[in-house]
Amino acid sequence: MKLKTLFSVSAVPLAFALLSFNAAAVSPPHPTGLDAPMISIQRFDPKDYSAQEATKMFPAPAAGMVQHILSLPKLENEDDYMIEIQIGQTQMVDCNKHGLNGELKELTVQGWGYNYYQVDEIAEGPSTMMACFELAKKEDFVRIPGELKMRYDSRLPKVFYLPEGAELRFRTWKVDSTYQYSK
């Protein structure tokens, strides 16, 4: 009987301490609200392409290609931000590490000097050869080698041409620290 009473008396402070620790360990939301970027995305294939005012100088997507347009909202002090771009496909994969083959090229609109990016084709790439004893596959984003990090610039949309079935994913980075000096 004493053990039962001791357990019930000590369980309340223990539970309170555990719950208090968990509440303190949760990070507050980012003050700029960039956890959910407000970047607008437009996607055009050759069948539904219509020239937009801000991107009319870029070529129309060729057959088998999709044009992805990222329009960035204007931010205060854009020099503190970057955009990271990854290109790939969502696939069902086993326990091995998988990759895709493809090359991201930076091209220029003739007469305008604006840059855009293109991947001509994406193919199955390297994979590790581990024995996967669990038969369950999971859905995962498999990407081409490398990633593109670019300065945040809301003045001109970021334009990408990818093969049908390819996906573009992106995230916004923000500098949270000040410069340190070495003299």
Short mmCIF file of C-alpha atoms in Angstrom, two decimals:
data_model
loop_
_atom_site.label_atom_id
_atom_site.label_comp_id
_atom_site.label_asym_id
_atom_site.label_seq_id
_atom_site.Cartn_x
_atom_site.Cartn_y
_atom_site.Cartn_z
CA MET A 1 0.00 0.00 0.00
CA LYS A 2 2.83 2.44 0.82
CA LEU A 3 4.49 1.76 -2.55
CA LYS A 4 1.25 2.60 -4.37
CA THR A 5 0.87 5.88 -2.42
CA LEU A 6 4.52 6.78 -3.00
CA PHE A 7 4.14 6.18 -6.73
CA SER A 8 1.00 8.31 -7.04
CA VAL A 9 2.57 11.16 -5.02
CA SER A 10 5.77 11.18 -7.12
CA ALA A 11 4.01 10.68 -10.46
CA VAL A 12 2.38 14.12 -10.47
CA PRO A 13 5.61 16.17 -10.07
CA LEU A 14 7.40 13.87 -12.53
CA ALA A 15 4.68 14.29 -15.15
CA PHE A 16 4.66 18.05 -14.60
CA ALA A 17 8.46 18.23 -15.02
CA LEU A 18 8.36 16.19 -18.23
CA LEU A 19 5.56 18.28 -19.70
CA SER A 20 7.29 21.51 -18.72
CA PHE A 21 10.53 20.40 -20.41
CA ASN A 22 8.69 19.52 -23.62
CA ALA A 23 6.99 22.89 -23.71
CA ALA A 24 10.33 24.68 -23.33
CA ALA A 25 11.97 22.54 -26.03
CA VAL A 26 9.56 23.58 -28.80
CA SER A 27 10.98 26.28 -31.06
CA PRO A 28 8.85 29.37 -31.60
CA PRO A 29 7.80 30.19 -35.17
CA HIS A 30 10.23 32.30 -37.21
CA PRO A 31 9.35 36.00 -36.77
CA THR A 32 9.46 36.73 -40.53
CA GLY A 33 6.89 34.03 -41.29
CA LEU A 34 9.10 32.46 -43.97
CA ASP A 35 8.38 28.95 -42.69
CA ALA A 36 5.70 28.91 -45.38
CA PRO A 37 7.14 31.03 -48.20
CA MET A 38 4.65 32.99 -50.23
CA ILE A 39 6.47 32.27 -53.49
CA SER A 40 3.95 31.86 -56.29
CA ILE A 41 4.45 29.02 -58.74
CA GLN A 42 3.19 28.75 -62.30
CA ARG A 43 3.56 25.68 -64.46
CA PHE A 44 3.08 25.54 -68.24
CA ASP A 45 3.47 22.71 -70.73
CA PRO A 46 3.27 23.25 -74.52
CA LYS A 47 -0.51 22.59 -74.54
CA ASP A 48 -1.51 25.18 -71.91
CA TYR A 49 1.28 27.75 -72.35
CA SER A 50 0.29 31.41 -72.33
CA ALA A 51 2.89 34.15 -72.23
CA GLN A 52 2.80 36.10 -68.96
CA GLU A 53 3.77 39.78 -68.90
CA ALA A 54 6.73 39.24 -66.55
CA THR A 55 8.10 36.23 -68.48
CA LYS A 56 7.14 36.88 -72.11
CA MET A 57 10.82 37.19 -73.11
CA PHE A 58 11.54 33.57 -72.09
CA PRO A 59 11.02 30.82 -74.69
CA ALA A 60 7.83 28.76 -74.70
CA PRO A 61 8.30 25.19 -73.40
CA ALA A 62 9.27 22.68 -76.08
CA ALA A 63 7.47 19.37 -76.59
CA GLY A 64 8.04 17.09 -73.59
CA MET A 65 9.13 20.00 -71.38
CA VAL A 66 7.37 21.94 -68.63
CA GLN A 67 8.11 25.58 -67.77
CA HIS A 68 8.18 26.32 -64.01
CA ILE A 69 8.05 29.99 -62.97
CA LEU A 70 8.84 31.05 -59.39
CA SER A 71 7.75 34.60 -58.56
CA LEU A 72 9.35 35.84 -55.36
CA PRO A 73 7.60 38.42 -53.17
CA LYS A 74 9.45 41.64 -52.43
CA LEU A 75 11.18 41.51 -49.03
CA GLU A 76 12.90 44.08 -46.93
CA ASN A 77 16.69 43.57 -47.20
CA GLU A 78 16.70 40.78 -49.80
CA ASP A 79 20.49 40.45 -49.42
CA ASP A 80 19.84 38.43 -46.25
CA TYR A 81 17.95 35.68 -48.16
CA MET A 82 18.76 32.89 -50.58
CA ILE A 83 16.73 30.34 -52.54
CA GLU A 84 17.81 26.69 -52.72
CA ILE A 85 16.52 24.66 -55.68
CA GLN A 86 16.55 20.86 -56.06
CA ILE A 87 15.29 18.96 -59.10
CA GLY A 88 14.19 15.34 -59.15
CA GLN A 89 11.22 13.01 -58.90
CA THR A 90 9.15 11.45 -56.15
CA GLN A 91 9.63 7.68 -56.38
CA MET A 92 8.98 4.53 -54.37
CA VAL A 93 12.39 3.47 -53.02
CA ASP A 94 13.80 0.71 -50.82
CA CYS A 95 16.46 1.11 -48.10
CA ASN A 96 19.23 1.99 -50.60
CA LYS A 97 20.38 5.50 -51.42
CA HIS A 98 19.06 6.41 -54.88
CA GLY A 99 19.97 9.17 -57.31
CA LEU A 100 19.06 10.40 -60.77
CA ASN A 101 21.21 11.46 -63.70
CA GLY A 102 20.61 14.87 -65.20
CA GLU A 103 22.41 18.13 -65.78
CA LEU A 104 21.09 21.54 -64.79
CA LYS A 105 22.24 24.12 -67.33
CA GLU A 106 22.13 27.89 -66.98
CA LEU A 107 21.12 29.55 -70.24
CA THR A 108 20.57 33.19 -71.28
CA VAL A 109 17.67 34.77 -73.16
CA GLN A 110 19.24 36.21 -76.32
CA GLY A 111 18.99 39.99 -76.49
CA TRP A 112 17.77 40.32 -72.89
CA GLY A 113 20.59 38.88 -70.80
CA TYR A 114 18.18 37.18 -68.38
CA ASN A 115 19.17 33.74 -67.10
CA TYR A 116 16.98 30.66 -66.97
CA TYR A 117 17.68 27.04 -66.12
CA GLN A 118 17.06 23.84 -68.04
CA VAL A 119 17.37 20.07 -67.57
CA ASP A 120 17.08 18.27 -70.91
CA GLU A 121 16.54 14.76 -69.58
CA ILE A 122 16.42 12.85 -66.33
CA ALA A 123 17.35 9.16 -66.14
CA GLU A 124 17.81 6.56 -63.41
CA GLY A 125 21.08 7.13 -61.63
CA PRO A 126 23.37 5.40 -59.18
CA SER A 127 22.15 3.46 -56.19
CA THR A 128 23.78 1.65 -53.32
CA MET A 129 23.38 -2.14 -53.42
CA MET A 130 22.52 -3.01 -49.83
CA ALA A 131 20.35 -6.02 -49.14
CA CYS A 132 16.99 -4.67 -48.02
CA PHE A 133 15.38 -7.27 -45.81
CA GLU A 134 12.22 -5.29 -45.24
CA LEU A 135 10.09 -5.45 -48.34
CA ALA A 136 8.23 -2.22 -47.70
CA LYS A 137 9.11 0.63 -50.01
CA LYS A 138 8.57 4.25 -49.12
CA GLU A 139 7.93 7.38 -51.14
CA ASP A 140 10.93 9.72 -51.28
CA PHE A 141 12.24 12.63 -53.33
CA VAL A 142 15.15 11.43 -55.50
CA ARG A 143 17.18 14.22 -57.09
CA ILE A 144 19.78 14.89 -59.73
CA PRO A 145 23.28 15.63 -58.42
CA GLY A 146 23.94 19.04 -56.97
CA GLU A 147 21.66 21.82 -55.97
CA LEU A 148 21.32 25.41 -56.97
CA LYS A 149 21.60 28.20 -54.43
CA MET A 150 20.86 31.66 -55.72
CA ARG A 151 20.49 35.12 -54.29
CA TYR A 152 16.98 36.18 -53.46
CA ASP A 153 15.89 38.72 -56.08
CA SER A 154 12.21 39.58 -56.45
CA ARG A 155 12.71 41.81 -59.51
CA LEU A 156 12.59 38.96 -62.05
CA PRO A 157 10.95 35.53 -61.79
CA LYS A 158 13.11 32.40 -61.71
CA VAL A 159 12.33 30.27 -64.79
CA PHE A 160 13.08 26.54 -65.15
CA TYR A 161 12.45 24.11 -68.02
CA LEU A 162 12.20 20.48 -66.88
CA PRO A 163 11.16 17.24 -68.58
CA GLU A 164 7.60 16.07 -67.96
CA GLY A 165 7.42 14.12 -64.70
CA ALA A 166 10.26 16.08 -63.09
CA GLU A 167 9.67 18.08 -59.92
CA LEU A 168 11.23 21.28 -58.67
CA ARG A 169 11.44 21.84 -54.94
CA PHE A 170 12.76 24.91 -53.22
CA ARG A 171 13.24 26.54 -49.88
CA THR A 172 14.16 29.97 -48.60
CA TRP A 173 17.23 30.58 -46.45
CA LYS A 174 17.66 33.58 -44.18
CA VAL A 175 20.81 34.88 -42.52
CA ASP A 176 20.24 35.03 -38.77
CA SER A 177 23.69 36.12 -37.65
CA THR A 178 25.84 39.20 -38.10
CA TYR A 179 29.31 39.33 -39.63
CA GLN A 180 32.26 38.35 -37.44
CA TYR A 181 35.62 39.98 -38.05
CA SER A 182 39.21 38.72 -38.08
CA LYS A 183 41.93 41.37 -37.94
#
